Each structure stands twice: as structure tokens, then as C-alpha cells.
Coordinates of C-alpha atoms in Angstrom, one line a residue:
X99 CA -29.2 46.8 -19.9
X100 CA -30.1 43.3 -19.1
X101 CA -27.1 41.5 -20.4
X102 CA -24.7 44.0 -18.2
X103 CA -26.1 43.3 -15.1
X104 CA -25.7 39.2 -16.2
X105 CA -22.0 40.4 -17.0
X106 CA -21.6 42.3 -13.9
X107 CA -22.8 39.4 -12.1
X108 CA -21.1 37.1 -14.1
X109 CA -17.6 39.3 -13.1
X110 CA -18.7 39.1 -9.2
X111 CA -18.8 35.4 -8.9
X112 CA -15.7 34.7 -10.7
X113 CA -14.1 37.0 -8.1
X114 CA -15.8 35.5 -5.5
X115 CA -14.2 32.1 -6.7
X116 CA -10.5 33.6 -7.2
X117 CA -10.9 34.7 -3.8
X118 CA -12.0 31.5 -2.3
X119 CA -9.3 29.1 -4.9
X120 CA -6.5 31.3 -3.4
X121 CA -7.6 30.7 -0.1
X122 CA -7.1 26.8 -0.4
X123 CA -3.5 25.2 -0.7
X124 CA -2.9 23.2 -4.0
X125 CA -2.3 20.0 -3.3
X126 CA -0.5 18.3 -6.0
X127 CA -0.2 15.0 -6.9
X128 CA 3.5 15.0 -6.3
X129 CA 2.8 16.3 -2.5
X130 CA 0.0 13.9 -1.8
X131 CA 2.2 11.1 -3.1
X132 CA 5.5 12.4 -0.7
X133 CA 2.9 12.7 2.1
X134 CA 1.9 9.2 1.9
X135 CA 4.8 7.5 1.9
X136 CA 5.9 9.2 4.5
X137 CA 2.8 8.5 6.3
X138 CA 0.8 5.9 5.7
X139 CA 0.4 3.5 8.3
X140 CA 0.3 0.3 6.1
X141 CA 4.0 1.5 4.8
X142 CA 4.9 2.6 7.3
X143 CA 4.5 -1.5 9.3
X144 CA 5.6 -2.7 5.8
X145 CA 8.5 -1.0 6.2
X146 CA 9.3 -2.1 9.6
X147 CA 8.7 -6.1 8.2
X148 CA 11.2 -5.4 6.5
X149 CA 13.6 -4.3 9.0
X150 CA 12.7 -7.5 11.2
X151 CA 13.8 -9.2 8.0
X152 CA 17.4 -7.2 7.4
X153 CA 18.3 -8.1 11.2
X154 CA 17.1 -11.5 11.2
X155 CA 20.1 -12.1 8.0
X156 CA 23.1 -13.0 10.8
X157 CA 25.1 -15.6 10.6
X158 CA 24.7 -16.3 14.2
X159 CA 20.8 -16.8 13.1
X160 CA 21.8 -19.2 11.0
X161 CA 23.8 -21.2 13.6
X162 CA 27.2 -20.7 11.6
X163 CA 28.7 -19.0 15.0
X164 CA 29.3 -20.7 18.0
X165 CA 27.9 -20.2 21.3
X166 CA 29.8 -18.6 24.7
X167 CA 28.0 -18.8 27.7
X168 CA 29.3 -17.9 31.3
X169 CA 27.8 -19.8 34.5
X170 CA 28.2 -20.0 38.3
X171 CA 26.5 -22.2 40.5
X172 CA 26.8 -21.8 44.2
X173 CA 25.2 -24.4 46.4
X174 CA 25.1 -24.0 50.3
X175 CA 23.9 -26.6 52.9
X176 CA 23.7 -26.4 56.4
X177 CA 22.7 -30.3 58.2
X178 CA 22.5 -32.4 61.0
X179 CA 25.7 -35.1 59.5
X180 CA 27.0 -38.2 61.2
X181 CA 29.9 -40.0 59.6
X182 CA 30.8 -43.7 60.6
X183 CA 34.4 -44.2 59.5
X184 CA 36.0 -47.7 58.7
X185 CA 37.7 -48.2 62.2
X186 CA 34.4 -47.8 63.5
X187 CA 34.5 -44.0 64.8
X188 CA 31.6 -41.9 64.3
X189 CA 31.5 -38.4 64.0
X190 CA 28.8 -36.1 64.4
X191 CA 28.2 -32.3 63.6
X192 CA 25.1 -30.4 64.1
X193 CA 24.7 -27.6 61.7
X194 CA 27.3 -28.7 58.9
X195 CA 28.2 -26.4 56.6
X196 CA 28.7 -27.7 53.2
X197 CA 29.0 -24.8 50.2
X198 CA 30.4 -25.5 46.4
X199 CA 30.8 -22.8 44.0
X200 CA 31.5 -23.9 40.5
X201 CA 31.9 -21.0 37.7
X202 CA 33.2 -20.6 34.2
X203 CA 33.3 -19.8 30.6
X204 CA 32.0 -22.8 28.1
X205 CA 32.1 -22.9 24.2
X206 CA 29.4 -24.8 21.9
X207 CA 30.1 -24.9 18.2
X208 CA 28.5 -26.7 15.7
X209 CA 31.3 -27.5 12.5
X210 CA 29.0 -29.4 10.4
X211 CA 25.4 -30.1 10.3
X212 CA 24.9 -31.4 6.9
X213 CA 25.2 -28.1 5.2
X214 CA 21.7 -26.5 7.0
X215 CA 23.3 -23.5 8.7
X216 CA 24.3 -22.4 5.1
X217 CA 21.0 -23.1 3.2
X218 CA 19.1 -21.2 6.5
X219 CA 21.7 -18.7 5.9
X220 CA 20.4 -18.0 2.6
X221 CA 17.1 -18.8 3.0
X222 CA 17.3 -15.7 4.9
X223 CA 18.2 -13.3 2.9
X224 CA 15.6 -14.9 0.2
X225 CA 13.5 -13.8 3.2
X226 CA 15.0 -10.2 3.0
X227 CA 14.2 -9.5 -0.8
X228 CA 10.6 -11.4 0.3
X229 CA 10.3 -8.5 2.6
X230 CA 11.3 -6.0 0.2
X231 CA 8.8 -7.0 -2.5
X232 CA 6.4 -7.2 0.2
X233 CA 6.7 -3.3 0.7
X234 CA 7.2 -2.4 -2.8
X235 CA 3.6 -4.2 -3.2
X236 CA 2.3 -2.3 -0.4
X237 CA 4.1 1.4 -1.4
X238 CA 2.6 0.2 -5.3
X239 CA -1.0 -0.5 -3.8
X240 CA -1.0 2.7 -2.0
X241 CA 0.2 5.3 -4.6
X242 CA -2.4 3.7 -7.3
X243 CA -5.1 4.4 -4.5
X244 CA -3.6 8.2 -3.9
X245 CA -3.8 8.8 -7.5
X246 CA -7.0 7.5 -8.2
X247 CA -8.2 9.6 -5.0
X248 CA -6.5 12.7 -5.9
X249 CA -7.9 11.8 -9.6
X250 CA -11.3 11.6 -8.6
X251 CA -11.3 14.9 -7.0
X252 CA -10.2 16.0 -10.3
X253 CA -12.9 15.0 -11.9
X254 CA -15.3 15.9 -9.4
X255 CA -14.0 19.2 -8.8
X256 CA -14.2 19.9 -12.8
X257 CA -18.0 18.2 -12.8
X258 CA -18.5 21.1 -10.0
X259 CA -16.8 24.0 -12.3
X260 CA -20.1 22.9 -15.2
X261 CA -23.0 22.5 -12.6
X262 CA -21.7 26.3 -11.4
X263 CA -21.8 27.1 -15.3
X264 CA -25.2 25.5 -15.8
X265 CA -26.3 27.6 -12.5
X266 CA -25.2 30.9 -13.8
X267 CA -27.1 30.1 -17.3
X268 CA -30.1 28.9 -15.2
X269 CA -29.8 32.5 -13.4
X270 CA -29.9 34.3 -16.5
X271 CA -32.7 32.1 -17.6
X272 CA -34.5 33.1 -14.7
X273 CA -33.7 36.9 -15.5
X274 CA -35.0 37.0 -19.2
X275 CA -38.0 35.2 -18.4
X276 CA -38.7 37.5 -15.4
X277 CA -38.2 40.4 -17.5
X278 CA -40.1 38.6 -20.4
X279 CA -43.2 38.2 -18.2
X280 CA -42.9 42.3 -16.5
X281 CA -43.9 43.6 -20.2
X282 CA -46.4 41.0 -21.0
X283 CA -44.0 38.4 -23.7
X284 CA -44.4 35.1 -21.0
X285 CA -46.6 33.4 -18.9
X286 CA -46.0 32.9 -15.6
X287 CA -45.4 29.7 -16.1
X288 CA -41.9 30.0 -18.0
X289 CA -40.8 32.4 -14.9
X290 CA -42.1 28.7 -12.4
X291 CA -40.4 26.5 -14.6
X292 CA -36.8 28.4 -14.6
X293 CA -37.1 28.4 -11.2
X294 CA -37.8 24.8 -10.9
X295 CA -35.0 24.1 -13.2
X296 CA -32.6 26.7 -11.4
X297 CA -33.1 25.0 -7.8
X298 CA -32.8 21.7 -9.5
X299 CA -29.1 23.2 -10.7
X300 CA -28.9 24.0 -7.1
X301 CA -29.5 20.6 -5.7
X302 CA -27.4 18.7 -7.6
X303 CA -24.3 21.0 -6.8
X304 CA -25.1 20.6 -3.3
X305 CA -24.5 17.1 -3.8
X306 CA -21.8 17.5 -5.9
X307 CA -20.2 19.2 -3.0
X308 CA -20.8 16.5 -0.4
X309 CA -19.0 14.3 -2.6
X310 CA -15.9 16.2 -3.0
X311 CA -16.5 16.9 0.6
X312 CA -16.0 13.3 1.2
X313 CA -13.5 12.3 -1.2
X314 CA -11.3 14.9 0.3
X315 CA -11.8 13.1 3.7
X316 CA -10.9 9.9 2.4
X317 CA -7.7 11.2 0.9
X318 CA -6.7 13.1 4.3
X319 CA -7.0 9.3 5.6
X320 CA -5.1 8.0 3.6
X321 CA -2.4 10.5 3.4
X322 CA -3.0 10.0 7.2
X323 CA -3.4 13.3 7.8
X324 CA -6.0 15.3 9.4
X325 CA -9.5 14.8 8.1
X326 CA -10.4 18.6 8.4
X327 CA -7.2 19.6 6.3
X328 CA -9.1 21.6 3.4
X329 CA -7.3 22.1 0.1
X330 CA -7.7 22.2 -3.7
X331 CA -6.3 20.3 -6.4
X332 CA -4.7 20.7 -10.4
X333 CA -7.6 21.2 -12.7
X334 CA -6.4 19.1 -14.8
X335 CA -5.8 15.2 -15.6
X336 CA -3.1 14.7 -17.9
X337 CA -3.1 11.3 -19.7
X338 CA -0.4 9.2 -21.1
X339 CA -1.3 8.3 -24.4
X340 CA 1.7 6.3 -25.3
X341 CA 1.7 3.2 -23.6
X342 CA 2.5 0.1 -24.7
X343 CA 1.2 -3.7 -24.1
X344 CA 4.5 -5.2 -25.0
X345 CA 6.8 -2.8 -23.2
X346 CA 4.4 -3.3 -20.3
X347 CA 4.1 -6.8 -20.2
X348 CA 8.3 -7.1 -20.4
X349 CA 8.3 -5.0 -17.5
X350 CA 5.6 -6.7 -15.5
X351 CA 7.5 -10.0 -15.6
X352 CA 10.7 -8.7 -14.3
X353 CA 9.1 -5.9 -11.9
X354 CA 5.7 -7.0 -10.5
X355 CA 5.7 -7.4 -7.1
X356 CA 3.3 -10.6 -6.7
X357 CA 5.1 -12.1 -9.4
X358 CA 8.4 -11.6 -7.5
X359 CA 7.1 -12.5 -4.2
X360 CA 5.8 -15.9 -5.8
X361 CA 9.5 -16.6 -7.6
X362 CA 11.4 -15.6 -3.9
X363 CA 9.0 -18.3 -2.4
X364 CA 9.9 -20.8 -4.7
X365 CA 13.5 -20.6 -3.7
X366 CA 12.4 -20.2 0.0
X367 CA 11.2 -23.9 -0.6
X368 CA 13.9 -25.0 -2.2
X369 CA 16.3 -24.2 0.7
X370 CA 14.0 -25.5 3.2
X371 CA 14.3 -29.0 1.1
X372 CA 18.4 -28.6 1.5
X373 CA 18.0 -27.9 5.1
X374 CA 15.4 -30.9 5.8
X375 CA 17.6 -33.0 3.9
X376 CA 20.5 -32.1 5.8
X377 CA 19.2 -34.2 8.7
X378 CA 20.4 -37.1 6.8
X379 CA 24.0 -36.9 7.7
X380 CA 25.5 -36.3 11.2
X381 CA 26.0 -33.6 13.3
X382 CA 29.3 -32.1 14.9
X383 CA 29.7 -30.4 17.7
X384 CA 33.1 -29.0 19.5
X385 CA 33.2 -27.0 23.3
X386 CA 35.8 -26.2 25.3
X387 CA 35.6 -24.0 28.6
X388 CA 37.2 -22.8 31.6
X389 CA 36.3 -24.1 34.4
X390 CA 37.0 -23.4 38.5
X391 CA 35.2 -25.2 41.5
X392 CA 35.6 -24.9 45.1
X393 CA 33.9 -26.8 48.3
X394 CA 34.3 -26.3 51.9
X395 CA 32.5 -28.6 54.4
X396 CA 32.8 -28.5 58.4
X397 CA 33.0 -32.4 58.5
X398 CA 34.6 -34.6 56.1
X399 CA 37.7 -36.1 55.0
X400 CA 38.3 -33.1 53.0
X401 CA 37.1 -29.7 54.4
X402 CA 38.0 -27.7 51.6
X403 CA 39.3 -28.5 48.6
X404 CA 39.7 -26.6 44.6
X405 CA 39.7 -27.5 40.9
X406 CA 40.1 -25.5 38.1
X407 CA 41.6 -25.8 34.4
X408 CA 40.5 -26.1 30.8
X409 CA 37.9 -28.8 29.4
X410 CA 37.2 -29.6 25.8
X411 CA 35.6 -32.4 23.3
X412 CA 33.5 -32.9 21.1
X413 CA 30.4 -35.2 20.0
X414 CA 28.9 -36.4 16.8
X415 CA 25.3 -37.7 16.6
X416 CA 23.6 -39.2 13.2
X417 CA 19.4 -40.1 12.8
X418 CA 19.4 -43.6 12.4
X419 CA 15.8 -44.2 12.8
X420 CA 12.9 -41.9 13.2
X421 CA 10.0 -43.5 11.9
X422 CA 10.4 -42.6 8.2
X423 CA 10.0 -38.5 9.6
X424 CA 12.9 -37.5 7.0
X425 CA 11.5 -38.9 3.9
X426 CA 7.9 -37.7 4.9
X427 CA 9.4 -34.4 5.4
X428 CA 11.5 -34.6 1.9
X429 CA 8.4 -35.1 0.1
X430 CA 6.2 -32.6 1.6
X431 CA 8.9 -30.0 1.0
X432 CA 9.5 -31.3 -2.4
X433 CA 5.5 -30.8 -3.0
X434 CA 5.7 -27.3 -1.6
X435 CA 8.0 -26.5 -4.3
X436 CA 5.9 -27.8 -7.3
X437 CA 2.9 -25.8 -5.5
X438 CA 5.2 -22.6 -5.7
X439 CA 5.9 -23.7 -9.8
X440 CA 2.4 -24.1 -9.8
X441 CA 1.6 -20.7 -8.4
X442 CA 4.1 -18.7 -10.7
X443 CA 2.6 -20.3 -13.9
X444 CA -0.8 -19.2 -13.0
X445 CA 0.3 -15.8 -11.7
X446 CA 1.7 -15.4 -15.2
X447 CA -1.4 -16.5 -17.0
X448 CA -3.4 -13.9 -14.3
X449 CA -0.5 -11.4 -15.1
X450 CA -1.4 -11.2 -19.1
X451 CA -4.7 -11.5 -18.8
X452 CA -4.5 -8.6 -16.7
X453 CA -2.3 -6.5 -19.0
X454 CA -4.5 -7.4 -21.7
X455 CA -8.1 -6.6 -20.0
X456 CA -6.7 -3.3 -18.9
X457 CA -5.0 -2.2 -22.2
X458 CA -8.3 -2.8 -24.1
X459 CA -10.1 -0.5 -21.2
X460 CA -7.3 1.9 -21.4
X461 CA -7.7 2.0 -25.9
X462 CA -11.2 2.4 -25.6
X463 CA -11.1 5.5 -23.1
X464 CA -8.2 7.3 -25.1
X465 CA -10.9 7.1 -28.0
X466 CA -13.6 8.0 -26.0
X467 CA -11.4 11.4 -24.8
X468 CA -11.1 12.4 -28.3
X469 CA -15.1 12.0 -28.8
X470 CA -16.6 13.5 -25.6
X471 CA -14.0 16.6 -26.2
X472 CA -15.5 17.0 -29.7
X473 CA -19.3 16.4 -27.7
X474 CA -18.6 19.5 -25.8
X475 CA -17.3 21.4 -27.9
X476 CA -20.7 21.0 -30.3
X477 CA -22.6 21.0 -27.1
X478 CA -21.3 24.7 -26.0
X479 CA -21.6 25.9 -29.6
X480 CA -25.6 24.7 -29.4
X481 CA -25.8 26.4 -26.1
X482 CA -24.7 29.5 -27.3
X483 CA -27.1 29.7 -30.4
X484 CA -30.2 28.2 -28.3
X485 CA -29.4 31.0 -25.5
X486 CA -29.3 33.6 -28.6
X487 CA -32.8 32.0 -29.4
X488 CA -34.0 32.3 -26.1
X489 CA -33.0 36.0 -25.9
X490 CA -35.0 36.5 -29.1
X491 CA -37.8 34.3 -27.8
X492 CA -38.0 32.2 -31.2
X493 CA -37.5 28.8 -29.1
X494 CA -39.1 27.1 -25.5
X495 CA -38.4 26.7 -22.7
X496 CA -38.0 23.3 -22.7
X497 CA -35.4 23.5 -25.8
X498 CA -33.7 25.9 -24.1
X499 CA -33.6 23.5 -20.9
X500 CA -32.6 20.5 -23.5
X501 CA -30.0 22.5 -24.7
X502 CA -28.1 23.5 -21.3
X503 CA -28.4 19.6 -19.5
X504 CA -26.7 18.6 -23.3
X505 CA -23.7 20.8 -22.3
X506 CA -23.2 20.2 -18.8
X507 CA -23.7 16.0 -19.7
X508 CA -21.1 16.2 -22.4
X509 CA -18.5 18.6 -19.8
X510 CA -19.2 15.6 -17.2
X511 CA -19.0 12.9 -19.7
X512 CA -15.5 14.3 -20.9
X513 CA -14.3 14.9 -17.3
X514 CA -15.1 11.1 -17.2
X515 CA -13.7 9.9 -20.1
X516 CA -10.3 11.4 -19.4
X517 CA -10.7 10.2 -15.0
X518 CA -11.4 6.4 -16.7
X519 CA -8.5 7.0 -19.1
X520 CA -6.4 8.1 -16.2
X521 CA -7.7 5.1 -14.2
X522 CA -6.6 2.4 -17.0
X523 CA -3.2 4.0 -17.3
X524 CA -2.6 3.6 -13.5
X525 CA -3.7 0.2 -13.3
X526 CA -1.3 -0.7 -16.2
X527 CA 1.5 0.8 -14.5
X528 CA 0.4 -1.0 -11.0
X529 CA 0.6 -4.2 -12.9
X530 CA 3.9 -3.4 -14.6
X531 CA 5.5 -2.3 -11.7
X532 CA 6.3 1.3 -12.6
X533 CA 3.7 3.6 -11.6
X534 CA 5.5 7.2 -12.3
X535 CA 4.5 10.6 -10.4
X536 CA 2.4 12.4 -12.7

């Protein structure tokens, strides 16, 4: 009679649960992932860097193109004039007018300027692929901290599935040693102490809760979402187990995104060199325009007179002497390029150090999978025999007790091993560039 009302009970709360799970939208990883790059704000700017960078490769940037600008200048001018000619007559006007109006259509160009418009030109699309390593960093950075968000709910929500276990075995804990002390088999004392034990249950899955509670919060932010969006996620944390160190280090030195960004800079530097040492030789410039001016005045020789026609030239300039500014600017430029060498060679040492740190984690936690899911499984098969004992009354309490926290710690310490695991193999990816959607 006993163990069908546990059953029945039992039955109810799984219900309950169903009820509740269906309630919830699954979020899976592949949604949280889609929502955030759509939404994250730190994309979302990085993106837009980028943008600023596409536009900014123009060959008018660069100063290949020349320059057309239209002007008009009118000048007017009212005075008190007196004019004394050669044969001595003077004339006087109060309230001259005088007016000029000049306007036209000019043309700058600049036809050679020791090669700098063309190393700016690519300089700026080095700038471009800067700008697109920059937001494959940031999109890389920000899927590794989804999944190991949405991975740590996981785990959490599989470390709440034991403590409600441990809570229903608590419960029927509390029943037998109820029904133990009605017809006279325990002290009252065994009925306190499952209690005790059975709030304690209680206690920790309250705070078991607030945790999810609050990792879900943090996701929501940064899916950039509303905090109070509720929903559920997989069960389950599936592993790759087939990762390699040498595949992985190949890819990280052709797809990291630091490693990248540090090679682009390098040849940022180098261009910047040509274009300081472009200085050295002269500068060429053509125009022509279009030009029409005409001037009316009320006294004068001339009281109204007109130009107009084409114009055109051009000029040269070379730096003769600047106070040895070129060659300090050569060698600082030449020093920011052995700093960007520099900075690649210990990125690469950083890189496989890394690789090889996080490999050993990620060995280590595949190994420890395989022996907390054997720990369980020993731990729920000495459950159920120490619960069969406790039925039958031929062990304590306190075994009993022993018995149940050794199967909830080994479900928890497998839902670890196999979050840690997961961890590692993200990390790897991160550093190898090639963090895949599962």
C-alpha cells in the first residue's frame, strides 16, 4: 500500500513537470546562436566598423582623383571717390558704386606624388580585411560566450533534474520512517532527521533555481533580448570527442582572428613606410578651369568691363630641407614594422601554448566523462539496494542518507565533467577559428 501511493505520487509530479516543460519554448543552441548575431550590440557596432572601413576604400580617398570645385565671388562697394587725373582734373562721386563678380569651374589634380596615393590606396583595403578580422573576432568572442551560457544552463538544468530526484527519495524517506514510527519500528528521531534532510533537499534546489534563474537572465542579455523571456533548453551536452591538436593548430595559424589582425597590421606599416617615403621625391600638380569676371563702377576710366576664358598650369614642389623630419619619420615607421614582426612571433608562441594548455584540459575531461558516467551508474545501483535496506530496516539512517548525497554528487559531477569537456572543446575551436553550431 505504501509503495503505491510513492508511485502515485511519483506519476503526479512527473505530470506536473510535462505540463510545465511544454509550457516553456526550447531554445536551442542553433536559435540562441541566430538570435545573437542578429542582435548583439557588440556585432552589431562591429559590423558597422566595418562598413566605415568598405566606404573609406575610394580611390578619391586615396587622392588618385582629381578635384572640381565651382566658385563665385561677388564683391560690392558703395564710396565717397575722388579721382585726380594727369591733366590735373578731379573728379568726385559721392556714393560710387563699384561691384565685381567673378565665377567659375577649377580643376586640381595631383599626377604624381611619389607613389603615396597608391600605397594609401592599398593601405586601405589592408584596412578593410583589418575590419573584417576585427568582427570575425568579435562574432567568435560572442558565440563561445552563447555556448558556454546556453551550456551552463545545461548543466544546471540537469543538476536541477537530480536534486528533484534526491527530493522525491527524501519524500519517501520521510514516508517509511513516518509509517515506521505509527507501529512502534523508529524513534522519533529518524522521522526529525528525514525531515531535516528533506528540507535540506529543499534548500539547495531553491538555490539551484536562482541560479538558472540568473543564468537565463544573462543569456536574454546577451542574446539582447528581453530579460523576462522564460524558456528551456536541450537536455543534453553533446561532446566532440574527435578533435585534433595538429588539425587545430594548422587551422589556428591560417584562421585566428588575432593572429590575422596582427599579420594585416604588419602590412598596414609597411605601406605607411612607402607612403612616408614618398615625400622624398616631388610632387605634381595640374588645374585648369573656366573662368568669367565682370566689374561695373560709377567712376573710373572703365565703368564696366568683362573677362572670361580657359586657365590652366601646373606646379611641381620637392622637400629640400626639413630638419631631418623624413628620415626621423623613415625610421620610426621602419621600427613600427619590426614591433608588428615582433608581435606576430609572440602571438604564435601565445597561440600554441594556448592550443596546447587547452587540449590537455580538454583529454583530461573526455576521460573524466567516461569515469563519472561509470560513478553514477554504481552510485544509482547502491541507491537502489540501500533504499531496499531501508525498506527492510536492516540499515540507518545515516547510510541511507550517505547513500542518496553519493548519487546525486556523482549525477552533478557527471553533468560537470561533460559542461568542462564541452567548455575545452569550445575554447579549442575559438582559438582555431572554427567554432561549429552544435
Amino acid at each position: 500500500m505504501i509503495h503505491n501511493k510513492i508511485r502515485f505520487r511519483y506519476l503526479i509530479l512527473i505530470f506536473f513537470c510535462i505540463i510545465n516543460a511544454n509550457a516553456q519554448d526550447i531554445l536551442t543552441i542553433e536559435d540562441a546562436l541566430s538570435t545573437a548575431l542578429q542582435n548583439n550590440y557588440e556585432i552589431k557596432i562591429a559590423s558597422n566598423n566595418l562598413d566605415i572601413d568598405k566606404t573609406n576604400v575610394a580611390q578619391g580617398n586615396a587622392g588618385m582623383l582629381p578635384t572640381v570645385k565651382a566658385t563665385i565671388v561677388d564683391n560690392n562697394r558703395i564710396q565717397n571717390t575722388t579721382q585726380t587725373l594727369a591733366s590735373g582734373v578731379t573728379n568726385s562721386l559721392k556714393n560710387a558704386k563699384n561691384n565685381s563678380l567673378n565665377y567659375g569651374v577649377g580643376l586640381d589634380w595631383t599626377i604624381f606624388d611619389g607613389m603615396k596615393m597608391f600605397a594609401k590606396y592599398d593601405q586601405l583595403k589592408e584596412l578593410q580585411k583589418f575590419g573584417e578580422t576585427q568582427l570575425k573576432n568579435t562574432i567568435l568572442t560572442k558565440i563561445g560566450e552563447v555556448m558556454n551560457t546556453y551550456y551552463d544552463l545545461v548543466q544546471q538544468q540537469q543538476q536541477l533534474s537530480a536534486i528533484d530526484s534526491t527530493i522525491i527519495i527524501s519524500k519517501q524517506r520521510l514516508d517509511l520512517a513516518q509509517n515506521r514510527f505509527t507501529i512502534g519500528k523508529a524513534s522519533k528521531l529518524e522521522v526529525l532527521n528525514a525531515q531535516v534532510d528533506l528540507n535540506t533537499d529543499k534548500v539547495n534546489l531553491l538555490r539551484q533555481k536562482e541560479s538558472y534563474v540568473n543564468t537565463k537572465i544573462a543569456l536574454n542579455q546577451i542574446l539582447a533580448r528581453d530579460s523576462k523571456i522564460d524558456f528551456k533548453v536541450i537536455n543534453t551536452i553533446i561532446v566532440d570527442t574527435k578533435l585534433s591538436l595538429a588539425q587545430l593548430t594548422d587551422l589556428a595559424l591560417k584562421q585566428n582572428p588575432q593572429l590575422q589582425s596582427l599579420i594585416i597590421s604588419q602590412k598596414i606599416s609597411e605601406l605607411q613606410l612607402k607612403q612616408i617615403k614618398g615625400d622624398r621625391y616631388p610632387t605634381v600638380n595640374v588645374n585648369t578651369g573656366y573662368n568669367l569676371s565682370e566689374t561695373e563702377a560709377s567712376l573710373g576710366f572703365a565703368t564696366h568691363s568683362t573677362a572670361k576664358g580657359f586657365n590652366y598650369g601646373f606646379s611641381a614642389s620637392l622637400n629640400v630641407f626639413d630638419g631631418f623630419s623624413q628620415k626621423r619619420n623613415e625610421k620610426i615607421a621602419k621600427i613600427e614594422i619590426e614591433n608588428s614582426k615582433i608581435a606576430i612571433e609572440q602571438q604564435n608562441l601565445t597561440l600554441h601554448s594556448q592550443l596546447a594548455i587547452s587540449f590537455q584540459t580538454y583529454q583530461t575531461n573526455l576521460e573524466l566523462i567516461d569515469l563519472e558516467e561509470k560513478n553514477e551508474a554504481i552510485a544509482k545501483q547502491n541507491l537502489s539496494i540501500t533504499l531496499d535496506k531501508f525498506r527492510i530496516g536492516t540499515i540507518t539512517t545515516l547510510e541511507f542518507r550517505a547513500a542518496q548525497l553519493n548519487f546525486v554528487n556523482a549525477k552533478v559531477r557527471y553533468s560537470n565533467a561533460q559542461f568542462e569537456a564541452k567548455l575545452s572543446e569550445i575554447a579549442l575551436k575559438e582559438l582555431a577559428g572554427n567554432i561549429t553550431f552544435e
